[in-house]
Coordinates of C-alpha atoms in Angstrom, one line a residue:
M1 CA 67.4 -7.1 -15.2
E2 CA 68.4 -4.5 -12.5
G3 CA 66.6 -2.0 -14.7
V4 CA 63.6 -4.2 -15.0
S5 CA 63.6 -4.9 -11.2
A6 CA 63.7 -0.8 -10.4
L7 CA 60.9 -0.4 -12.8
L8 CA 59.0 -2.8 -11.1
D9 CA 59.7 -1.6 -7.6
P10 CA 56.9 0.7 -6.6
F11 CA 59.0 2.5 -4.1
S12 CA 61.9 3.4 -6.8
G13 CA 62.0 6.7 -8.5
S14 CA 60.9 5.2 -11.9
G15 CA 58.3 2.9 -10.1
L16 CA 56.7 6.0 -8.4
C17 CA 56.8 7.7 -12.0
C18 CA 55.1 4.8 -13.6
L19 CA 52.4 4.6 -10.7
F20 CA 51.8 8.2 -11.1
F21 CA 51.5 8.0 -14.8
F22 CA 48.8 5.3 -14.5
L23 CA 47.1 7.2 -11.9
F24 CA 47.0 10.2 -14.2
L25 CA 45.6 8.1 -17.0
E26 CA 43.0 6.9 -14.8
S27 CA 41.9 10.1 -13.5
K28 CA 41.9 11.6 -17.0
F29 CA 39.8 8.6 -18.4
G30 CA 37.6 9.1 -15.7
L31 CA 37.3 12.8 -16.4
L32 CA 36.9 12.4 -19.9
H33 CA 34.2 9.8 -19.7
A34 CA 32.0 12.0 -17.3
L35 CA 32.8 14.9 -19.8
Y36 CA 31.6 12.7 -22.7
T37 CA 28.6 11.5 -20.8
S38 CA 27.8 15.1 -20.0
L39 CA 27.9 16.1 -23.5
L40 CA 25.6 13.3 -24.5
H41 CA 23.0 14.3 -22.1
A42 CA 23.5 18.0 -22.9
K43 CA 22.9 16.9 -26.6
D44 CA 19.6 15.1 -25.5
R45 CA 18.4 18.0 -23.7
Y46 CA 18.9 20.4 -26.6
Y47 CA 17.1 18.1 -28.9
A48 CA 14.4 17.4 -26.6
P49 CA 11.1 18.5 -28.0
H50 CA 9.0 21.3 -26.6
I51 CA 5.7 20.4 -25.1
S52 CA 3.0 22.9 -25.6
V53 CA -0.5 21.9 -24.3
P54 CA -3.6 24.3 -23.5
P55 CA -3.6 25.2 -19.9
P56 CA -6.4 24.1 -17.6
Q57 CA -8.8 26.3 -15.7
V58 CA -7.6 27.1 -12.2
K59 CA -9.7 30.1 -11.1
F60 CA -13.1 29.9 -10.5
D61 CA -16.0 32.4 -9.5
N62 CA -18.0 30.0 -7.0
Q63 CA -18.4 31.2 -3.6
P64 CA -17.3 29.2 -0.6
S65 CA -20.0 26.6 0.6
T66 CA -20.5 24.8 3.9
Q67 CA -22.3 22.3 2.1
P68 CA -19.9 19.3 2.2
L69 CA -19.3 17.5 -1.1
T70 CA -17.6 14.0 -1.9
P71 CA -16.4 12.7 -5.2
R72 CA -19.8 10.6 -5.4
A73 CA -21.9 13.8 -5.1
G74 CA -22.2 13.9 -8.9
P75 CA -24.5 11.7 -11.2
P76 CA -23.9 8.0 -11.6
G77 CA -20.8 7.5 -13.8
T78 CA -19.2 10.8 -12.8
I79 CA -16.7 12.0 -10.2
C80 CA -17.7 15.1 -8.5
C81 CA -14.4 17.5 -8.4
Y82 CA -14.6 20.4 -6.1
D83 CA -12.2 23.0 -4.5
K84 CA -11.1 21.2 -1.3
G85 CA -10.5 24.6 0.6
T86 CA -13.9 26.3 -0.6
N87 CA -15.8 23.2 -0.7
T88 CA -17.6 24.4 -4.1
Q89 CA -18.0 22.3 -7.4
I90 CA -15.6 22.9 -10.3
G91 CA -16.8 20.2 -12.5
L92 CA -17.5 16.5 -13.2
V93 CA -15.5 13.6 -14.8
T94 CA -16.6 10.7 -16.3
V95 CA -15.6 7.3 -14.6
N96 CA -13.4 4.9 -16.8
S97 CA -15.4 1.7 -16.8
P98 CA -13.4 -1.6 -16.5
A99 CA -13.6 -2.4 -20.1
E100 CA -12.1 1.0 -20.7
V101 CA -9.4 0.4 -18.5
Q102 CA -8.6 -3.0 -20.1
E103 CA -8.6 -1.2 -23.5
A104 CA -6.2 1.5 -22.5
V105 CA -3.8 -1.5 -21.5
V106 CA -4.3 -3.0 -24.7
R107 CA -3.4 0.0 -26.6
A108 CA -0.5 0.7 -24.4
R109 CA 0.7 -2.7 -24.9
V110 CA 0.8 -2.4 -28.7
A111 CA 2.6 1.1 -28.3
Q112 CA 5.0 -0.6 -25.9
R113 CA 6.4 -2.8 -28.7
E114 CA 8.0 0.2 -30.5
W115 CA 8.9 2.2 -27.5
A116 CA 11.0 -1.0 -26.1
K117 CA 13.4 -0.6 -29.1
T118 CA 14.3 3.1 -28.3
S119 CA 17.5 4.2 -27.2
F120 CA 18.2 5.6 -23.9
S121 CA 19.0 8.7 -25.4
T122 CA 15.3 9.1 -26.9
R123 CA 14.0 8.2 -23.4
R124 CA 16.2 10.8 -22.0
Q125 CA 14.7 13.5 -24.5
L126 CA 11.3 12.7 -23.3
L127 CA 12.4 13.2 -19.7
Y128 CA 14.1 16.5 -20.6
S129 CA 11.0 17.6 -22.7
L130 CA 9.0 16.9 -19.4
M131 CA 11.5 18.8 -17.1
E132 CA 11.5 21.8 -19.3
Y133 CA 7.9 22.1 -19.1
I134 CA 7.5 21.7 -15.5
L135 CA 10.2 24.4 -14.9
E136 CA 8.2 26.6 -17.3
N137 CA 4.7 25.9 -15.5
Q138 CA 5.6 25.4 -12.0
A139 CA 3.0 28.0 -10.6
L140 CA 0.3 26.6 -13.0
I141 CA 0.9 22.9 -11.7
C142 CA 0.9 24.0 -8.1
E143 CA -2.5 26.0 -8.6
T144 CA -4.2 22.6 -9.8
T145 CA -3.1 20.9 -6.8
S146 CA -4.0 24.0 -4.6
V147 CA -7.4 24.0 -6.0
E148 CA -8.3 20.1 -5.9
C149 CA -6.3 19.2 -3.0
G150 CA -6.5 22.3 -0.9
K151 CA -2.7 22.4 -0.4
T152 CA -1.0 25.7 -0.3
M153 CA 1.4 26.8 -3.2
M154 CA 4.5 26.3 -1.1
D155 CA 3.4 22.7 -0.1
G156 CA 2.8 22.2 -4.0
S157 CA 6.1 23.5 -4.8
L158 CA 7.9 21.4 -2.4
G159 CA 6.0 17.9 -2.9
E160 CA 5.0 18.4 -6.4
I161 CA 7.7 20.4 -8.4
L162 CA 10.9 19.8 -6.6
T163 CA 10.4 16.1 -6.0
T164 CA 9.3 15.5 -9.6
L165 CA 12.2 17.4 -11.1
E166 CA 14.9 15.5 -9.1
K167 CA 13.3 12.2 -10.2
L168 CA 13.5 13.4 -13.7
R169 CA 17.2 14.5 -13.3
W170 CA 18.5 11.4 -11.3
T171 CA 16.9 9.2 -14.0
A172 CA 18.1 11.0 -17.0
A173 CA 21.5 11.3 -15.4
H174 CA 21.9 7.7 -13.9
G175 CA 19.2 5.4 -15.4
E176 CA 21.1 4.1 -18.4
E177 CA 24.0 3.2 -16.0
A178 CA 21.6 1.5 -13.7
L179 CA 19.9 -0.4 -16.5
A180 CA 23.1 -1.5 -18.3
E181 CA 24.0 -5.1 -18.8
E182 CA 26.0 -6.4 -15.9
V183 CA 28.4 -9.2 -16.3
R184 CA 28.9 -11.6 -13.5
D185 CA 31.5 -13.9 -12.2
V186 CA 31.8 -17.4 -13.3
G187 CA 33.2 -20.3 -11.4
L188 CA 35.8 -22.8 -12.6
I189 CA 33.2 -25.2 -13.7
T190 CA 31.8 -22.7 -16.1
F191 CA 34.9 -20.7 -17.0
H192 CA 34.4 -20.9 -20.6
K193 CA 30.9 -18.8 -20.3
R194 CA 30.2 -15.1 -20.1
A195 CA 27.4 -14.9 -17.4
A196 CA 25.1 -11.6 -17.6
V197 CA 22.3 -10.0 -16.2
N198 CA 20.0 -8.0 -18.5
Y199 CA 16.9 -5.6 -17.5
V200 CA 14.3 -6.1 -19.6
P201 CA 11.1 -4.1 -19.9
F202 CA 8.2 -5.7 -18.0
G203 CA 5.6 -4.6 -20.6
V204 CA 2.8 -2.5 -19.2
M205 CA 3.4 -1.1 -15.6
G206 CA 0.5 0.1 -13.7
A207 CA 0.0 2.4 -10.6
I208 CA -2.8 3.4 -8.3
V209 CA -1.7 6.5 -6.5
S210 CA -3.1 8.4 -3.5
W211 CA -4.4 12.1 -3.8
N212 CA -2.0 13.7 -1.3
Y213 CA 0.6 14.6 -4.1
P214 CA -1.6 14.0 -7.5
F215 CA 0.9 15.1 -10.0
H216 CA 4.1 13.8 -8.3
N217 CA 2.5 10.5 -7.3
I218 CA 1.4 9.8 -10.8
Y219 CA 4.5 11.0 -12.5
G220 CA 7.1 9.2 -10.1
P221 CA 6.1 5.8 -11.3
M222 CA 5.6 6.8 -14.9
I223 CA 8.9 8.3 -15.4
S224 CA 10.8 5.1 -14.1
A225 CA 8.5 2.9 -16.3
L226 CA 9.1 4.8 -19.5
F227 CA 12.6 5.1 -19.1
A228 CA 13.0 1.3 -18.8
G229 CA 11.1 0.8 -21.9
N230 CA 7.7 0.0 -20.6
A231 CA 4.1 1.5 -21.2
F232 CA 2.3 3.0 -18.5
V233 CA -1.4 3.0 -17.0
G234 CA -2.2 4.8 -13.8
K235 CA -5.3 5.5 -11.8
I236 CA -5.3 8.7 -10.1
S237 CA -7.5 9.0 -7.0
E238 CA -11.1 10.2 -7.1
Y239 CA -10.2 12.9 -5.0
S240 CA -7.9 14.5 -7.4
S241 CA -9.2 13.6 -10.8
Y242 CA -10.1 17.0 -12.4
Y243 CA -6.7 17.8 -13.7
A244 CA -5.9 14.1 -14.6
S245 CA -6.3 14.9 -18.3
Y246 CA -4.1 17.9 -18.0
Y247 CA -1.3 15.9 -16.4
L248 CA -1.8 13.2 -19.1
S249 CA -1.8 15.7 -22.1
I250 CA 1.6 16.9 -21.1
V251 CA 3.4 13.5 -21.4
Q252 CA 1.4 12.3 -24.3
E253 CA 2.4 15.5 -26.1
G254 CA 6.1 14.9 -25.4
I255 CA 5.8 11.1 -26.8
K256 CA 3.9 12.2 -29.9
E257 CA 6.8 15.0 -30.7
L258 CA 9.2 12.1 -30.5
G259 CA 7.2 10.3 -33.1
Y260 CA 5.6 7.6 -30.8
S261 CA 2.1 6.6 -30.1
P262 CA 0.5 8.4 -27.2
H263 CA -1.2 5.4 -26.1
L264 CA 2.0 4.6 -24.5
V265 CA 0.6 6.3 -21.4
S266 CA -3.0 6.6 -19.9
F267 CA -4.3 7.9 -16.7
V268 CA -7.7 6.6 -15.5
V269 CA -10.0 7.8 -12.8
G270 CA -12.9 6.1 -11.1
F271 CA -13.6 4.3 -7.9
A272 CA -12.8 0.5 -6.7
E273 CA -14.0 -1.1 -9.9
T274 CA -11.6 0.9 -12.0
G275 CA -8.6 0.2 -9.9
E276 CA -9.6 -3.5 -9.7
A277 CA -9.6 -3.6 -13.4
L278 CA -6.2 -2.0 -13.6
V279 CA -4.7 -4.6 -11.1
N280 CA -6.0 -7.5 -13.4
S281 CA -4.6 -6.2 -16.6
V282 CA -0.9 -4.7 -16.2
D283 CA 2.3 -6.6 -15.7
K284 CA 3.4 -5.0 -12.5
L285 CA 1.5 -2.5 -10.1
T286 CA 2.5 0.0 -7.7
F287 CA 0.1 0.8 -5.2
I288 CA 0.2 3.8 -2.8
G289 CA -2.4 4.0 0.1
S290 CA -3.4 2.5 3.1
P291 CA -2.7 -0.8 4.7
A292 CA -6.5 -1.9 4.3
V293 CA -6.7 -1.1 0.5
G294 CA -3.1 -2.5 0.2
K295 CA -4.6 -6.0 1.3
I296 CA -7.5 -5.7 -0.9
V297 CA -5.2 -4.8 -4.0
M298 CA -2.8 -7.9 -3.2
R299 CA -6.0 -10.2 -3.0
S300 CA -6.9 -8.9 -6.4
A301 CA -3.4 -9.3 -7.7
A302 CA -3.1 -12.8 -6.5
Q303 CA -5.6 -13.8 -9.0
T304 CA -3.4 -13.4 -11.7
L305 CA 0.0 -13.5 -10.0
T306 CA 0.6 -9.8 -10.8
P307 CA 3.6 -8.6 -8.7
V308 CA 3.0 -5.4 -6.5
V309 CA 4.9 -2.9 -4.9
L310 CA 3.1 -1.8 -1.7
E311 CA 3.8 1.8 -0.2
L312 CA 1.2 1.9 2.7
G313 CA 2.0 4.9 4.7
G314 CA 3.7 5.3 8.1
K315 CA 4.0 6.5 11.7
D316 CA 7.4 7.9 11.3
P317 CA 9.3 9.0 14.4
A318 CA 11.8 11.8 15.2
I319 CA 14.1 10.7 18.2
V320 CA 15.7 13.8 19.4
C321 CA 18.3 13.5 22.1
D322 CA 19.4 15.8 24.8
D323 CA 22.4 16.9 23.2
A324 CA 20.4 17.8 19.8
D325 CA 20.7 21.3 18.5
L326 CA 17.4 22.5 18.9
E327 CA 17.7 25.6 16.7
H328 CA 18.3 23.2 14.1
V329 CA 15.6 20.6 15.0
V330 CA 12.7 22.9 15.4
P331 CA 12.3 24.0 11.7
I332 CA 12.5 20.5 10.6
I333 CA 10.1 19.2 13.1
M334 CA 7.5 22.0 11.9
R335 CA 8.1 21.2 8.3
G336 CA 7.8 17.2 8.9
T337 CA 4.6 17.6 10.8
F338 CA 2.7 20.3 8.9
Q339 CA 4.0 19.9 5.5
N340 CA 0.7 19.5 3.1
C341 CA -1.4 19.8 6.4
G342 CA 0.3 16.7 7.8
Q343 CA -1.0 14.5 4.8
N344 CA 2.3 12.8 3.9
C345 CA 3.4 9.1 3.6
V346 CA 6.5 10.1 5.5
G347 CA 5.0 12.6 7.6
L348 CA 6.5 13.4 11.1
E349 CA 4.1 11.6 13.6
R350 CA 6.0 10.9 16.5
V351 CA 8.5 13.3 18.1
I352 CA 10.1 11.2 20.8
V353 CA 12.0 13.4 23.1
Q354 CA 14.4 12.9 25.9
D355 CA 12.8 13.9 29.0
S356 CA 15.5 16.5 30.3
I357 CA 14.7 18.5 27.1
H358 CA 10.9 18.0 26.5
D359 CA 9.6 21.1 28.3
R360 CA 12.1 23.5 26.6
L361 CA 11.2 22.1 22.9
L362 CA 7.6 21.9 23.7
T363 CA 7.8 25.7 24.8
I364 CA 9.4 26.8 21.5
L365 CA 7.2 24.4 19.6
E366 CA 3.8 25.8 20.9
K367 CA 4.8 29.4 20.2
R368 CA 5.5 28.3 16.8
V369 CA 2.3 26.4 16.1
R370 CA 0.0 28.6 17.9
A371 CA 1.3 31.3 15.2
L372 CA 0.3 29.2 12.1
T373 CA -2.3 30.3 9.9
Q374 CA -5.0 28.1 7.9
G375 CA -7.4 28.8 5.4
P376 CA -8.5 27.7 1.6
A377 CA -5.2 28.1 -0.3
S378 CA -6.7 28.4 -3.7
V379 CA -8.1 32.1 -2.3
G380 CA -5.4 33.4 0.1
L381 CA -1.9 33.2 1.6
Y382 CA -1.9 30.6 4.5
D383 CA 0.5 28.4 6.2
L384 CA -1.8 25.4 6.2
G385 CA -4.6 24.4 3.9
A386 CA -7.6 22.1 3.9
M387 CA -8.1 18.4 4.5
T388 CA -8.3 16.8 1.1
M389 CA -10.7 14.2 2.1
G390 CA -12.9 17.1 3.9
E391 CA -15.3 16.2 6.7
D392 CA -14.3 12.3 6.5
A393 CA -10.5 13.1 7.6
V394 CA -11.8 15.7 10.2
R395 CA -13.9 13.3 11.6
K396 CA -11.5 10.7 11.8
I397 CA -8.8 12.9 13.4
Q398 CA -11.1 14.6 15.6
K399 CA -12.0 11.2 17.1
L400 CA -8.4 10.1 17.4
V401 CA -7.4 13.3 19.2
D402 CA -10.3 12.8 21.6
D403 CA -9.8 9.3 22.4
S404 CA -6.1 10.1 22.9
V405 CA -6.9 12.7 25.4
D406 CA -9.6 10.5 27.2
A407 CA -6.6 7.9 27.6
G408 CA -4.4 10.3 29.2
A409 CA -2.8 12.6 26.6
T410 CA -2.7 16.3 27.1
L411 CA -4.1 18.5 24.5
V412 CA -1.9 21.8 24.2
C413 CA -3.4 23.7 21.4
G414 CA -5.7 23.2 18.4
G415 CA -7.6 19.9 18.5
K416 CA -10.9 21.0 17.3
G417 CA -11.8 20.7 13.7
D418 CA -14.6 22.1 11.5
T419 CA -15.8 21.4 7.9
S420 CA -12.9 20.8 5.7
F421 CA -10.1 22.0 8.3
F422 CA -8.4 20.7 11.2
P423 CA -6.1 23.1 13.1
P424 CA -2.6 22.7 13.9
T425 CA -2.4 20.6 17.0
I426 CA -0.1 19.5 19.8
L427 CA -0.5 16.5 22.2
T428 CA 2.0 15.6 24.8
N429 CA 2.2 12.9 27.6
V430 CA 1.3 10.3 24.7
T431 CA 2.4 7.0 26.0
P432 CA 2.5 3.8 23.9
S433 CA -1.0 2.9 25.3
V434 CA -2.4 6.0 23.7
P435 CA -4.4 5.4 20.2
I436 CA -2.4 8.3 18.5
A437 CA 0.8 6.8 19.3
R438 CA -0.3 3.8 17.2
E439 CA -2.4 4.9 14.5
E440 CA -1.6 7.0 11.6
V441 CA -3.2 10.5 11.9
F442 CA -2.4 11.8 8.4
G443 CA -3.2 15.3 9.5
P444 CA -1.5 18.2 11.2
V445 CA -1.3 16.8 14.9
L446 CA 2.2 17.2 16.5
V447 CA 2.5 14.2 18.9
M448 CA 5.3 14.3 21.7
M449 CA 6.3 11.2 23.5
K450 CA 9.2 11.1 26.2
F451 CA 12.0 8.7 26.8
K452 CA 14.8 8.4 29.3
T453 CA 17.3 6.2 27.7
D454 CA 18.4 5.3 24.3
A455 CA 17.2 1.8 24.5
E456 CA 13.7 3.1 25.7
A457 CA 13.6 5.4 22.5
V458 CA 14.5 2.6 20.2
E459 CA 11.7 0.4 21.9
L460 CA 9.2 3.0 21.5
V461 CA 9.9 3.3 17.8
N462 CA 9.8 -0.5 17.1
A463 CA 6.6 -1.0 19.1
C464 CA 4.7 0.6 16.4
E465 CA 3.2 -1.6 13.4
Y466 CA 4.4 0.9 11.0
G467 CA 8.1 1.1 9.6
L468 CA 8.4 3.5 6.7
G469 CA 10.8 6.3 7.7
S470 CA 12.7 7.6 10.7
S471 CA 15.1 10.2 12.0
V472 CA 17.4 10.7 14.9
F473 CA 18.7 14.0 16.2
S474 CA 22.0 14.4 18.2
S475 CA 25.1 16.3 18.2
D476 CA 27.0 13.0 18.6
I477 CA 26.8 11.3 15.2
E478 CA 28.1 8.1 16.4
R479 CA 25.4 8.0 18.9
A480 CA 22.7 8.9 16.5
K481 CA 23.8 6.2 14.2
H482 CA 23.8 3.6 16.7
I483 CA 20.3 4.4 17.6
A484 CA 19.4 4.6 13.7
D485 CA 20.7 1.5 13.1
Q486 CA 18.4 -0.5 15.7
L487 CA 15.4 1.2 14.2
V488 CA 13.0 -1.4 12.3
T489 CA 12.0 1.0 9.5
G490 CA 12.9 1.1 5.6
M491 CA 14.7 4.4 5.7
T492 CA 16.4 6.4 8.3
N493 CA 17.9 10.0 8.5
V494 CA 20.5 11.2 11.0
N495 CA 19.9 15.0 11.9
D496 CA 17.2 15.4 9.3
F497 CA 13.8 14.2 8.4
G498 CA 12.5 12.9 4.8
I499 CA 15.5 14.3 3.1
N500 CA 16.2 10.7 1.8
Y501 CA 13.4 11.1 -0.6
L502 CA 15.2 14.1 -2.4
C503 CA 18.2 11.8 -2.9
Q504 CA 16.8 10.0 -5.7
S505 CA 19.5 7.6 -6.0
L506 CA 18.1 6.0 -2.8
P507 CA 15.2 3.4 -2.7
F508 CA 11.9 4.4 -1.3
G509 CA 10.0 2.0 1.2
G510 CA 9.0 0.5 4.3
V511 CA 8.7 -2.7 6.3
K512 CA 5.9 -4.1 8.5
I513 CA 2.6 -2.9 7.6
S514 CA 4.1 0.1 5.9
G515 CA 4.5 -2.2 2.8
F516 CA 7.2 -4.2 0.7
D517 CA 9.4 -3.7 -2.4
R518 CA 10.9 -0.5 -3.4
F519 CA 10.5 2.5 -6.0
A520 CA 12.9 5.3 -6.8
G521 CA 16.8 4.8 -6.7
V522 CA 18.4 2.1 -8.7
E523 CA 16.4 -0.6 -6.9
G524 CA 13.1 1.1 -8.0
L525 CA 14.3 1.7 -11.5
R526 CA 15.1 -2.1 -11.9
G527 CA 12.0 -2.9 -10.4
N528 CA 10.5 -1.8 -13.7
C529 CA 12.3 -4.8 -15.5
V530 CA 12.4 -8.7 -15.7
V531 CA 16.0 -9.4 -14.5
R532 CA 17.2 -11.8 -17.1
A533 CA 20.1 -14.0 -16.5
S534 CA 21.9 -15.2 -19.7
T535 CA 25.1 -17.0 -20.5
T536 CA 27.1 -17.2 -24.1
D537 CA 30.3 -19.0 -24.8
R538 CA 33.3 -16.5 -24.4
I539 CA 36.2 -18.6 -25.6
P540 CA 36.2 -19.4 -29.6
G541 CA 35.7 -23.2 -30.1
V542 CA 35.1 -23.9 -26.4
K543 CA 31.8 -25.1 -25.5
T544 CA 30.2 -27.2 -23.0
V545 CA 30.8 -31.0 -23.6
I546 CA 29.1 -33.9 -21.7
P547 CA 31.5 -36.4 -21.1
P548 CA 30.7 -39.9 -22.3
V549 CA 30.6 -41.2 -18.8
L550 CA 27.5 -38.6 -18.1
Q551 CA 25.7 -39.4 -21.2
Y552 CA 22.6 -41.5 -21.2
P553 CA 22.3 -44.3 -20.7
I554 CA 24.4 -43.8 -17.5
S555 CA 26.8 -46.2 -16.5
E556 CA 27.8 -47.2 -12.8
A557 CA 30.9 -45.0 -13.1
S558 CA 28.8 -41.9 -13.8
F559 CA 28.2 -41.1 -9.9
T560 CA 32.0 -41.6 -9.1
F561 CA 32.9 -39.5 -12.0
V562 CA 30.9 -36.4 -10.5
E563 CA 31.9 -37.4 -7.2
R564 CA 35.5 -36.9 -8.2
L565 CA 34.7 -33.8 -10.0
T566 CA 33.4 -32.0 -7.2
N567 CA 36.5 -32.9 -5.2
V568 CA 38.6 -31.4 -8.1
I569 CA 36.8 -28.0 -8.1
Y570 CA 36.0 -27.8 -4.3
G571 CA 38.3 -30.0 -2.4
G572 CA 41.8 -29.4 -1.2
W573 CA 45.0 -29.7 -3.1
F574 CA 45.5 -33.6 -2.5
A575 CA 41.9 -34.4 -2.8
A576 CA 42.1 -32.4 -6.3
V577 CA 45.0 -34.3 -7.8
S578 CA 44.1 -37.7 -6.5
S579 CA 40.8 -37.1 -8.2
V580 CA 42.2 -36.0 -11.2
I581 CA 44.3 -38.9 -11.7
E582 CA 41.3 -41.3 -11.0
M583 CA 39.1 -39.5 -13.3
M584 CA 41.9 -40.1 -16.2
R585 CA 41.8 -43.6 -15.6
M586 CA 38.2 -43.9 -15.5
K587 CA 36.2 -45.4 -18.6
S588 CA 32.5 -45.5 -19.2
A589 CA 31.4 -49.0 -18.1
P590 CA 28.0 -50.3 -19.4
R591 CA 25.2 -50.3 -17.0
K592 CA 24.4 -53.9 -15.6
K593 CA 21.4 -55.2 -16.8
D594 CA 18.5 -55.2 -14.0
S595 CA 17.9 -58.6 -12.4

């Protein structure tokens, strides 16, 4: 017995040996499991089919024009597509009618029946095929967005390529684990059951996405939908429709190479009626756009009780405390504000600076902003490109800037738009009553606000109707976290801005009028599934039996039996023992006849 006791004593020599031995096995098992998983994924990547599709035209001979164009400038039933930087037409795209949208969904639903049966290995192969194609054609994809959206190649590389590749990488690496069956706890009353949650494909997932990142915005929800076993039908904005067929051909070719129907995925283009038809046809929808249109989508979805994920933009703040490292902060503010000419859902729209460092930060920022260049990104190298929505966007931003100056804000630089371009702009002395402190700009305007105390900074952030992302900069991490914890936003970053979106393990989404539900991360991937609860017998020969006293017709003892049963399960020891004794004596007495 002494030997056994020594062996079981964790502080004895032999006990420590056993402990280290078990820890060794655990570490080795974890390492071997990780190695095994890596080998499986490497195999999937090796066997992933190669995608080859004809490249689209990205170079045009049209001369720059001052004549404004819009997507409705073409003949009825078409979308006029044009270079947003030069304002010259590059082609026409035929609008998909509501009937064509419904047909696409029907075809997708048929194709999904076979796709739902595929293994995660097959789905990973598709993702790796897409990854390899994107890696090999980065410049081409960026050129398509440069032409049709007016963005620089750098903005395309960061916002279209890097984000999509990281989405593919995370989903391929961790998607199977996120969608695996989960065994849940059972209580005493159901001890004989195995309880589990399964993530079952919805069927046909839909998406209506914005024009600011046309490649990534349509590929993001598509990647999650396909990996979860769904079909996908997405609507690309009328402002970025020219290359929709090219983006579609890439994924359809990958699906065909795996031996499945290309109808599994469809992209449609058009105006409001096209989008409405999609809302009413799919099993679940993701919408990326404005709060105003988001409400319209919700009303339409309510007719068929179609669940929706809404990502409706933001007014993201960066709180810069007096102890922040400005050398670190300034490049992040510049990128957060002027990336993609400020046309970002998580664009930095408010720089809330502690008053003691405000002027110093402004001096640094003004020098950098004045040095920025701007022009048509498809024909030259510039820091900023054009506004994708052209004169409509310029007119909206111009009014917002002018109204804010009239309300007391100070225009430091920029502030006067022309045709499809709005220059990089700085506004200071912005208070909560100034329009630009409340309304989403979606343009290259750096808005600076002052605060004295941390509590005031929190109040400034939370006074806004939007609640998508946020940032806090401070050398004191605990101080920054304390501030961040009080911000009413769906996402927050300490000493960084927007970096959470490159952590694809994290969910993406906001609160208040920034929308609800999430995409990306485990939560977003599971959002492509019906969460199905299930129970099965786990002990051979043991099944649920309804005691005679509880069987129909019920007796006068039925209630007393259940009452005692609850005491046994949930009551204290004395109540449990006495209730068991009473239940053993209890017999099912016949019910008295009604008088």
